[in-house]
Structure formats: structure tokens, C-alpha cells
Coordinates of C-alpha atoms in Angstrom, one line a residue:
M1 CA -28.7 12.3 15.7
P2 CA -30.0 11.3 19.1
Y3 CA -29.1 14.7 20.6
I4 CA -31.3 16.6 18.1
T5 CA -34.1 14.1 18.7
A6 CA -33.8 14.5 22.5
S7 CA -33.9 18.3 22.2
I8 CA -37.0 18.2 20.0
I9 CA -38.8 15.9 22.5
L10 CA -38.0 18.1 25.4
Q11 CA -39.0 21.3 23.6
L12 CA -42.3 19.7 22.7
M13 CA -42.7 18.4 26.3
T14 CA -42.4 21.9 27.7
V15 CA -45.9 22.6 26.3
V16 CA -47.6 19.6 27.9
W17 CA -45.6 19.1 31.1
P18 CA -45.9 21.9 33.6
Y19 CA -42.7 21.0 35.4
L20 CA -40.6 21.6 32.2
E21 CA -42.6 24.7 31.6
R22 CA -41.6 26.1 35.0
L23 CA -38.0 25.2 34.4
Q24 CA -38.0 27.1 31.1
K25 CA -39.3 30.2 32.8
E26 CA -36.6 30.1 35.6
G27 CA -33.9 31.5 33.3
E28 CA -30.3 30.2 33.4
L29 CA -30.9 27.7 36.2
G30 CA -33.8 26.2 34.4
R31 CA -32.0 26.1 31.1
R32 CA -29.1 24.1 32.7
K33 CA -31.6 21.7 34.2
I34 CA -33.3 21.1 30.8
T35 CA -29.8 20.7 29.2
Q36 CA -29.0 18.0 31.8
Y37 CA -32.2 16.1 31.0
T38 CA -31.4 16.4 27.4
R39 CA -28.1 14.7 28.0
Y40 CA -29.7 11.8 29.8
L41 CA -32.4 11.4 27.1
T42 CA -29.6 11.5 24.5
I43 CA -27.8 8.6 26.1
L44 CA -31.1 6.6 26.4
L45 CA -32.0 7.2 22.8
S46 CA -28.5 6.2 21.7
I47 CA -28.8 2.9 23.5
V48 CA -32.1 2.1 21.9
Q49 CA -31.0 3.2 18.5
S50 CA -27.7 1.3 18.6
L51 CA -29.6 -1.8 19.8
S52 CA -31.9 -1.6 16.8
I53 CA -28.9 -1.1 14.5
A54 CA -27.1 -4.2 15.9
L55 CA -30.2 -6.4 15.5
T56 CA -30.7 -5.1 12.0
L57 CA -27.2 -5.9 11.0
E58 CA -27.4 -9.4 12.4
K59 CA -30.5 -10.1 10.4
T60 CA -29.4 -8.5 7.1
G61 CA -27.6 -10.6 4.5
G62 CA -25.0 -9.3 2.1
P63 CA -24.1 -10.3 -1.5
G64 CA -24.6 -14.0 -2.1
N65 CA -26.8 -14.3 1.0
Q66 CA -23.7 -14.0 3.2
P67 CA -24.2 -12.6 6.7
L68 CA -22.9 -9.1 7.4
V69 CA -22.0 -10.2 11.0
Y70 CA -19.8 -13.2 11.2
N71 CA -20.0 -13.4 15.0
P72 CA -23.5 -12.5 16.0
G73 CA -24.6 -12.6 19.6
V74 CA -24.5 -10.7 22.9
G75 CA -20.9 -9.7 22.4
F76 CA -21.5 -8.0 19.1
I77 CA -24.7 -6.3 20.4
L78 CA -22.9 -4.9 23.5
M79 CA -20.0 -3.7 21.4
T80 CA -22.2 -2.0 19.0
I81 CA -24.2 -0.3 21.8
L82 CA -21.0 0.8 23.5
T83 CA -19.4 2.2 20.4
L84 CA -22.3 4.1 19.0
T85 CA -23.4 5.4 22.4
T86 CA -19.9 6.6 23.2
G87 CA -19.7 8.3 19.8
S88 CA -23.0 10.1 20.4
A89 CA -21.8 11.3 23.8
F90 CA -18.6 12.6 22.3
I91 CA -20.4 14.5 19.5
M92 CA -22.8 15.9 22.2
W93 CA -19.9 17.1 24.3
L94 CA -18.1 18.5 21.3
G95 CA -21.2 20.5 20.2
E96 CA -21.6 21.9 23.7
Q97 CA -17.9 23.0 23.9
I98 CA -18.3 24.8 20.5
T99 CA -21.4 26.6 21.8
E100 CA -19.9 27.5 25.2
R101 CA -16.8 29.1 23.5
G102 CA -19.0 31.5 21.4
V103 CA -18.1 30.0 18.0
G104 CA -21.8 29.3 17.3
N105 CA -24.4 26.7 17.7
G106 CA -22.3 23.6 18.1
M107 CA -24.7 21.0 16.9
S108 CA -25.7 23.1 13.9
L109 CA -22.0 23.6 12.9
I110 CA -21.4 19.8 13.2
I111 CA -24.4 19.0 11.0
F112 CA -23.3 21.7 8.5
A113 CA -19.8 20.2 8.4
G114 CA -21.2 16.8 7.7
I115 CA -23.3 18.2 4.8
V116 CA -20.3 20.1 3.4
V117 CA -18.1 17.1 3.5
G118 CA -20.4 15.3 1.1
L119 CA -20.6 18.2 -1.4
P120 CA -17.4 17.4 -3.4
R121 CA -18.6 13.8 -3.9
A122 CA -22.0 14.9 -5.0
V123 CA -20.5 17.4 -7.5
A124 CA -18.2 14.8 -8.9
D125 CA -21.1 12.4 -9.2
L126 CA -23.2 15.0 -11.2
F127 CA -20.2 15.7 -13.4
D128 CA -19.8 12.0 -14.2
K129 CA -23.5 11.7 -15.1
F130 CA -23.1 14.7 -17.4
K131 CA -20.0 13.3 -19.0
T132 CA -21.4 9.8 -19.6
A133 CA -24.9 11.1 -20.5
Q134 CA -26.4 8.8 -18.0
W135 CA -29.9 10.3 -18.3
G136 CA -29.9 10.2 -22.0
P137 CA -30.1 13.2 -24.4
F138 CA -31.8 15.3 -21.7
T139 CA -28.9 15.0 -19.2
G140 CA -27.7 18.6 -19.6
L141 CA -31.2 20.0 -19.3
A142 CA -31.9 17.8 -16.3
L143 CA -28.8 19.0 -14.6
L144 CA -29.7 22.7 -15.2
I145 CA -33.1 22.1 -13.8
L146 CA -31.6 20.4 -10.8
M147 CA -29.2 23.2 -10.2
A148 CA -32.0 25.8 -10.5
L149 CA -34.1 23.8 -8.0
M150 CA -31.2 23.7 -5.6
I151 CA -30.7 27.5 -5.8
A152 CA -34.4 28.1 -5.4
V153 CA -34.7 25.9 -2.4
V154 CA -31.8 27.6 -0.7
G155 CA -33.3 31.0 -1.5
V156 CA -36.7 30.0 0.0
I157 CA -35.0 28.6 3.1
V158 CA -33.1 31.8 3.7
F159 CA -36.1 34.0 3.0
V160 CA -38.3 32.0 5.6
E161 CA -35.5 31.9 8.2
G162 CA -35.0 35.7 7.9
G163 CA -38.7 36.5 7.8
Q164 CA -40.1 38.4 10.6
R165 CA -43.5 39.8 11.6
R166 CA -43.1 43.3 13.1
I167 CA -45.8 43.9 15.7
P168 CA -46.2 47.6 16.6
V169 CA -45.6 48.6 20.2
Q170 CA -46.7 52.0 21.5
Y171 CA -45.2 53.3 24.7
A172 CA -47.4 55.5 26.9
K173 CA -46.4 59.1 27.4
R174 CA -45.3 60.3 30.9
V175 CA -44.4 63.6 32.4
M176 CA -41.0 64.0 34.2
G177 CA -40.7 67.5 35.6
R178 CA -41.5 69.9 32.8
K179 CA -40.7 67.4 30.0
M180 CA -42.9 65.0 28.2
M181 CA -41.2 61.6 27.9
G182 CA -42.2 58.5 25.9
G183 CA -44.9 58.3 23.4
Q184 CA -42.7 56.6 21.0
M185 CA -43.6 53.7 18.7
T186 CA -41.4 50.8 18.0
Y187 CA -41.8 47.2 16.7
L188 CA -41.6 43.8 18.3
P189 CA -40.0 41.4 15.7
L190 CA -41.3 37.8 15.8
R191 CA -39.6 35.2 13.7
V192 CA -41.7 33.2 11.2
N193 CA -39.9 30.1 12.1
S194 CA -39.4 30.3 15.8
G195 CA -39.1 26.5 16.2
G196 CA -35.5 26.5 14.8
V197 CA -34.6 23.0 13.5
I198 CA -37.9 21.3 14.8
P199 CA -39.8 21.7 11.6
R200 CA -36.9 20.2 9.7
F201 CA -36.0 17.2 11.9
L202 CA -39.3 16.2 13.5
P203 CA -41.0 14.9 10.3
V204 CA -37.8 13.1 9.2
R205 CA -37.6 11.3 12.6
C206 CA -41.2 10.3 12.5
L207 CA -41.0 8.9 8.9
R208 CA -37.8 7.0 9.7
F209 CA -39.3 5.6 12.9
R210 CA -42.3 4.3 10.9
A211 CA -40.1 2.9 8.1
R212 CA -37.8 1.1 10.5
S213 CA -40.6 -0.3 12.5
I214 CA -42.3 -1.7 9.5
W215 CA -39.1 -3.2 8.2
F216 CA -38.1 -4.7 11.5
W217 CA -41.6 -6.2 12.0
E218 CA -41.5 -7.7 8.5
R219 CA -38.1 -9.3 9.2
N220 CA -39.3 -10.9 12.4
S221 CA -43.0 -11.6 11.7
K222 CA -44.1 -15.2 11.3
S223 CA -47.8 -14.6 10.6
S224 CA -49.4 -14.9 7.2
I225 CA -49.9 -11.1 7.0
G226 CA -46.8 -9.3 5.8
F227 CA -45.5 -6.3 3.9
R228 CA -44.1 -6.2 0.4
R229 CA -42.4 -3.4 -1.3
I230 CA -44.2 -1.7 -4.2
W231 CA -40.9 -0.5 -5.6
P232 CA -38.1 -3.0 -5.1
G233 CA -35.4 -0.4 -5.6
A234 CA -36.6 1.7 -2.7
S235 CA -35.1 2.0 0.7
P236 CA -36.6 -0.3 3.4
G237 CA -39.9 0.8 4.6
I238 CA -40.5 3.7 2.2
F239 CA -43.1 2.1 -0.2
W240 CA -45.1 -0.7 1.3
S241 CA -48.5 -2.3 0.9
T242 CA -50.1 -5.1 2.9
S243 CA -50.5 -8.5 1.4
R244 CA -51.5 -12.0 2.4

């Protein structure tokens, strides 16, 4: 999602760009300014991503080497850019409205809803594999191992997200009248994963950018040096090696 990518970019830029670092320390006013920059960057990323999708669809063939786009050209590209950019802006607005009304983190809830929608289909697919023994005599054992791994991954994620490092803080004693005040000891909790969704989305975005760049370069390159897939059944750009 372009909004998540824009948020990650701006959060990383606050470390290297002093202007954004000052805005982050200004409180509510600075946060609003950073949110505004995030919106602008989201629209820009949506335009670039939709342009890439349009060009990819024009150059991709369907079954029987039939084109996926029957009327390629500037009109199709502009329509694709307008449609996808408008959809991204609407999702961004909807997420902000959910956040402002106190329901929760809007973008996180939208992403969670998208994941939950696919759960019934995934469960039905696993049930069909078990019923037809698609993985051979070890289908039942494989499904049990898969379910155990799913539960273990969820447990590890919850454990890491809830993990805190408690730093002891000692308050100095002070005398007020005839009484001795302070001198108490408390703890400052620091989250283990303070980056939020950055550790999850940043590597995925980097890998997808590399894969799409290699795939797009291969489709448009006319030189003798190209790329070929090691595993033909893999997604574009995942397993590649150079060849002449």
C-alpha cells in the first residue's frame, strides 16, 4: 500500500533530515505537518506504482499469447493511473477517519480486514487438499505441521509485540516542610519493537521493488545479457540468474 510505504519513508527520513526531526519534536503541529507530507508522498507513489502496473499489463500476454489489454496506449495508462490513485487516496482518507474517531489505527484495521477476508478461502483450500490427498499419504501430517507452525508464528509475534525492557528510574528525595518526599523507584517501559510495522513492511517493499525492476528490465532489454528464471513456476523476479 502506498500510504504504508510513504509513512515508512518519512519515518526513516526523520533520522537523516534535520527538518523532519525538528517537526517530530514540535508536538501536534509537527505531527500534522508530517501527516500532510505523507499524503503528498502517497499520491506520488500511487502515480508511479499505477504507471508501472499499466505498462506491465500492456506488455504481459494471456493464455494463447493473447494480450491482456485490447486497447493499449495513453488512454489506458491514464485511466489506470486515475483509477488506482483515486482508490489509494480513498483508502488513505478512510484510514484517517477511522483513526480520528478513536476506533483504532485505521490503516492497521484496513490491512487486518483484508487479511481476514482471505481466511475462509484459505481454510477451504486446505480442506480440499486434505480431502483429495493432494500432497500424497503425508497430507494429514503436513497439514498438522502447517497448523502448528501458524500457531507458533502467531505466538512469537504476540510475544515480541508485547515484550518490554523495564529500565529502573530512581527519583531523588526532597524535603517539603517536615516530611521527606520522593525517593521512590519505578520503571520506564521500552518496547522491543518500537518501529511498529516498519520491520514487517520495509523488507517486503525492498524485495518487491528489486523483483519488479528485474522483471521490467528483462521485458524491455534488447541487449544480449538477460535474465532467466531458475524455477519456471516462481513469481516474476524471485529466482533469477544472469545468462548470455
